């Protein structure tokens, strides 16, 4: 009831960069540079155009704050869900 999921927008890059450029992101093969975080963000969001699905931003309804992201990752050659 407090959260919603939606496709990411350009405005979600700042929270994405905060996640992927911090030392904690070592668990996700990071930390990335800000440039690399943007390349990853653009590629991840671009999958919406290619496959019709991709990462979802987790947004707090009351404030509109992006809290994080979820994604079912697909590599080239993977079967569609």
N, CA and C of each residue as an Amber inpcrd file, in Angstrom:
protein
   243
   0.8160000  -1.2020000   0.0000000   0.0000000   0.0000000   0.0000000
   0.8630000   1.2720000   0.0000000   2.1010000   1.1750000   0.5200000
   2.9600000   2.3610000   0.6050000   3.8370000   2.5500000  -0.6180000
   4.0140000   1.4890000  -1.3890000   4.9770000   1.5300000  -2.4900000
   4.3050000   1.2490000  -3.8260000   4.9800000   1.6720000  -4.8980000
   4.5440000   1.2720000  -6.2310000   5.7760000   0.9430000  -7.0480000
   5.5870000   0.1300000  -8.0460000   6.6480000  -0.2210000  -8.9840000
   6.3250000   0.4430000 -10.3080000   7.3590000   0.9970000 -10.9460000
   7.1670000   1.6240000 -12.2580000   8.4640000   1.5300000 -13.0310000
   8.3490000   1.7040000 -14.3380000   9.5470000   1.7340000 -15.1710000
  10.3940000   2.9420000 -14.7660000  11.7090000   2.8080000 -14.7740000
  12.5780000   3.9290000 -14.4180000  12.4970000   5.0700000 -15.4260000
  12.7530000   6.2630000 -14.9340000  12.8610000   7.4560000 -15.7650000
  14.2600000   8.0400000 -15.5730000  14.6070000   9.0210000 -16.3740000
  15.9200000   9.6450000 -16.2420000  16.1350000  10.1940000 -14.8340000
  15.0670000  10.6450000 -14.2060000  15.1610000  11.1610000 -12.8380000
  15.5840000  10.1080000 -11.8190000  15.5040000   8.8390000 -12.1870000
  15.9190000   7.7630000 -11.2930000  17.4110000   7.4740000 -11.3630000
  18.1330000   8.1660000 -12.2390000  19.5630000   7.8930000 -12.3240000
  20.2950000   8.2390000 -11.0360000  19.9360000   9.3150000 -10.3700000
  20.6450000   9.6880000  -9.1300000  20.5690000   8.5830000  -8.0820000
  19.3680000   8.0520000  -7.7860000  19.3350000   6.9380000  -6.8210000
  20.1110000   5.7150000  -7.3290000  20.0540000   5.4420000  -8.6350000
  20.8130000   4.3230000  -9.2200000  22.3070000   4.5340000  -8.9770000
  22.7830000   5.7500000  -9.2640000  24.2040000   6.0520000  -9.0820000
  24.5970000   5.9340000  -7.6110000  23.7290000   6.3720000  -6.7080000
  24.0260000   6.2540000  -5.2790000  24.2400000   4.7980000  -4.8890000
  23.4580000   3.9040000  -5.4790000  23.5780000   2.4800000  -5.1590000
  24.8490000   1.8950000  -5.7630000  25.0980000   2.1660000  -7.0370000
  26.1640000   1.4690000  -7.7600000  27.5510000   2.0970000  -7.6430000
  27.6540000   3.2810000  -7.0570000  28.9800000   3.8900000  -6.9000000
  29.4840000   3.8270000  -5.4630000  28.7270000   3.1980000  -4.5740000
  29.1420000   3.1040000  -3.1820000  29.9290000   1.8190000  -2.9270000
  30.7660000   1.7950000  -1.8990000  31.5400000   0.5830000  -1.5900000
  30.6760000  -0.6550000  -1.3650000  29.4540000  -0.4870000  -0.8790000
  28.5710000  -1.6330000  -0.6530000  28.2720000  -2.3680000  -1.9630000
  28.3440000  -1.6670000  -3.0860000  28.0230000  -2.2920000  -4.3740000
  29.0670000  -3.3130000  -4.8020000  30.1000000  -3.5230000  -3.9820000
  31.0850000  -4.5640000  -4.2720000  30.3810000  -5.9150000  -4.4120000
  29.2400000  -6.0730000  -3.7600000  28.4740000  -7.3140000  -3.8660000
  27.7680000  -7.4310000  -5.2170000  27.7770000  -6.3570000  -6.0000000
  27.1900000  -6.3480000  -7.3440000  28.2840000  -6.0330000  -8.3640000
  29.4960000  -6.5020000  -8.1210000  30.6580000  -6.2790000  -8.9930000
  31.0640000  -4.8140000  -9.0700000  30.7670000  -4.0160000  -8.0690000
  31.1240000  -2.6040000  -8.0480000  32.2640000  -2.3690000  -7.0670000
  32.4960000  -1.1610000  -6.6500000  31.7310000   0.0110000  -7.0530000
  32.1040000   0.4790000  -8.4550000  31.1170000   1.0880000  -9.1150000
  31.3070000   1.6320000 -10.4560000  31.6650000   3.1110000 -10.3830000
  32.2820000   3.6000000 -11.4460000  32.4210000   5.0490000 -11.6080000
  31.0320000   5.5910000 -11.9570000  30.8520000   6.8800000 -11.8300000
  29.5700000   7.4890000 -12.1900000  29.2710000   7.2400000 -13.6750000
  30.2880000   7.3340000 -14.5230000  30.1080000   7.0750000 -15.9530000
  29.6380000   5.6410000 -16.1830000  30.3050000   4.6710000 -15.5560000
  29.9180000   3.2660000 -15.7190000  28.5200000   3.0050000 -15.1630000
  28.1680000   3.6780000 -14.0870000  26.8220000   3.5320000 -13.5300000
  25.7830000   4.0280000 -14.5260000  26.0960000   5.1260000 -15.2350000
  25.1460000   5.6350000 -16.2240000  25.0280000   4.6840000 -17.4120000
  26.1440000   4.1290000 -17.8580000  26.1070000   3.1700000 -18.9650000
  25.2460000   1.9630000 -18.5700000  25.4280000   1.4670000 -17.3580000
  24.6250000   0.3430000 -16.8640000  23.1510000   0.7260000 -16.7650000
  22.8700000   1.9170000 -16.2450000  21.4940000   2.4070000 -16.1270000
  20.8410000   2.4930000 -17.5010000  21.5320000   3.1120000 -18.4550000
  20.9800000   3.2800000 -19.8060000  20.7090000   1.9270000 -20.4590000
  21.6440000   0.9940000 -20.3090000  21.4480000  -0.3330000 -20.8740000
  20.3010000  -1.0800000 -20.2140000  20.2150000  -0.9800000 -18.9010000
  19.1500000  -1.6690000 -18.1780000  17.7820000  -1.1020000 -18.5300000
  17.6860000   0.2160000 -18.6070000  16.4150000   0.8470000 -18.9500000
  16.0740000   0.5970000 -20.4230000  17.0890000   0.5570000 -21.2830000
  16.8740000   0.3260000 -22.7110000  16.2600000  -1.0260000 -23.0190000
  16.4130000  -1.9790000 -22.1250000  15.8400000  -3.3060000 -22.3640000
  14.3180000  -3.2440000 -22.4590000  13.7130000  -2.2010000 -21.8580000
  12.2600000  -2.0140000 -22.0050000  11.8820000  -1.9070000 -23.4760000
  12.6710000  -1.1730000 -24.2660000  12.3800000  -1.0210000 -25.6880000
  12.5960000  -2.3140000 -26.4560000  13.5720000  -3.0830000 -26.0480000
  13.9300000  -4.2910000 -26.7750000  13.0540000  -5.4940000 -26.4280000
  12.6550000  -5.5950000 -25.1700000  11.9230000  -6.7860000 -24.7390000
  10.5770000  -6.4950000 -24.0770000  10.2870000  -5.2390000 -23.8080000
   9.0060000  -4.9130000 -23.1950000   8.9690000  -5.1190000 -21.6940000
  10.1260000  -5.3650000 -21.0940000  10.2170000  -5.4740000 -19.6430000
  11.6350000  -5.0880000 -19.2520000  11.8250000  -4.8180000 -17.9860000
  13.1410000  -4.4190000 -17.5100000  13.0850000  -4.0740000 -16.0480000
  14.0450000  -3.2790000 -15.5840000  14.0580000  -2.9410000 -14.1640000
  12.8350000  -2.1190000 -13.7820000  12.4650000  -2.2380000 -12.5350000
  11.3660000  -1.4490000 -11.9810000  11.9050000  -0.6120000 -10.8350000
  11.5090000   0.6450000 -10.8130000  11.8550000   1.5170000  -9.6930000
  10.8540000   1.2540000  -8.5720000  11.3580000   1.1540000  -7.3420000
  10.5080000   1.0250000  -6.1570000  10.3380000   2.4310000  -5.6000000
   9.1160000   2.9290000  -5.6190000   8.8510000   4.3290000  -5.2750000
   7.8780000   4.4010000  -4.1090000   8.2110000   5.2400000  -3.1350000
   7.3050000   5.4930000  -2.0180000   6.1830000   6.3990000  -2.5200000
   4.9550000   5.9550000  -2.3750000   3.8110000   6.7070000  -2.8980000
   3.6930000   8.1070000  -2.2980000   3.8110000   8.2090000  -0.9960000
   3.5680000   9.4860000  -0.3200000   4.5560000  10.5670000  -0.7430000
   5.8390000  10.2260000  -0.8240000   6.8530000  11.2370000  -1.1070000
   7.3250000  11.2450000  -2.5590000   7.0900000  10.1410000  -3.2780000
   7.6040000  10.0230000  -4.6390000   9.0850000   9.6720000  -4.6900000
   9.6760000   9.3500000  -3.5360000  11.0940000   9.0320000  -3.4440000
  11.3750000   7.6420000  -4.0060000  12.3790000   7.5570000  -4.8790000
  12.8080000   6.2610000  -5.3840000  13.6930000   5.6090000  -4.3300000
  13.2810000   4.4250000  -3.8870000  13.9800000   3.7340000  -2.8030000
  14.9650000   2.6910000  -3.3130000  14.7440000   2.1820000  -4.4980000
  15.6100000   1.1400000  -5.0340000  15.0400000   0.5930000  -6.3290000
  15.5460000  -0.5570000  -6.7360000  15.1780000  -1.1430000  -8.0230000
  15.1060000  -2.6540000  -7.8930000  14.2370000  -3.2640000  -8.6920000
  14.1740000  -4.7200000  -8.8110000  14.1760000  -5.0500000 -10.2940000
  14.7080000  -6.2340000 -10.6080000  14.7620000  -6.6180000 -12.0110000
  14.9410000  -8.1150000 -12.1300000  14.2390000  -8.6960000 -13.0870000
  14.5300000 -10.0470000 -13.5060000  15.4610000  -9.8800000 -14.6900000
  16.7130000 -10.2970000 -14.5250000  17.7210000 -10.0660000 -15.5510000
  17.6920000 -11.1330000 -16.6290000  17.7450000 -10.7080000 -17.8610000
  17.8050000 -11.6050000 -19.0030000  19.0320000 -11.2720000 -19.8280000
  19.7980000 -12.2750000 -20.1500000  20.9550000 -12.1290000 -21.0080000
  20.5620000 -12.5080000 -22.4290000  21.3150000 -12.0720000 -23.4400000
  21.0070000 -12.4850000 -24.8120000  20.9520000 -14.0070000 -24.9000000
  19.9230000 -14.4880000 -25.5560000  19.7490000 -15.9250000 -25.7130000
  18.8680000 -16.5710000 -24.6590000  18.5810000 -15.8600000 -23.5560000
  17.6940000 -16.4160000 -22.5360000  16.2710000 -16.4890000 -23.0870000
  15.5180000 -17.4770000 -22.6310000  14.1120000 -17.5730000 -23.0100000
  13.3270000 -16.4560000 -22.3380000  12.2810000 -16.0010000 -23.0080000
  11.3910000 -14.9930000 -22.4140000  10.6150000 -15.6370000 -21.2810000
  10.1600000 -14.8130000 -20.3170000   9.3630000 -15.3930000 -19.2170000
   8.0140000 -15.9000000 -19.7290000
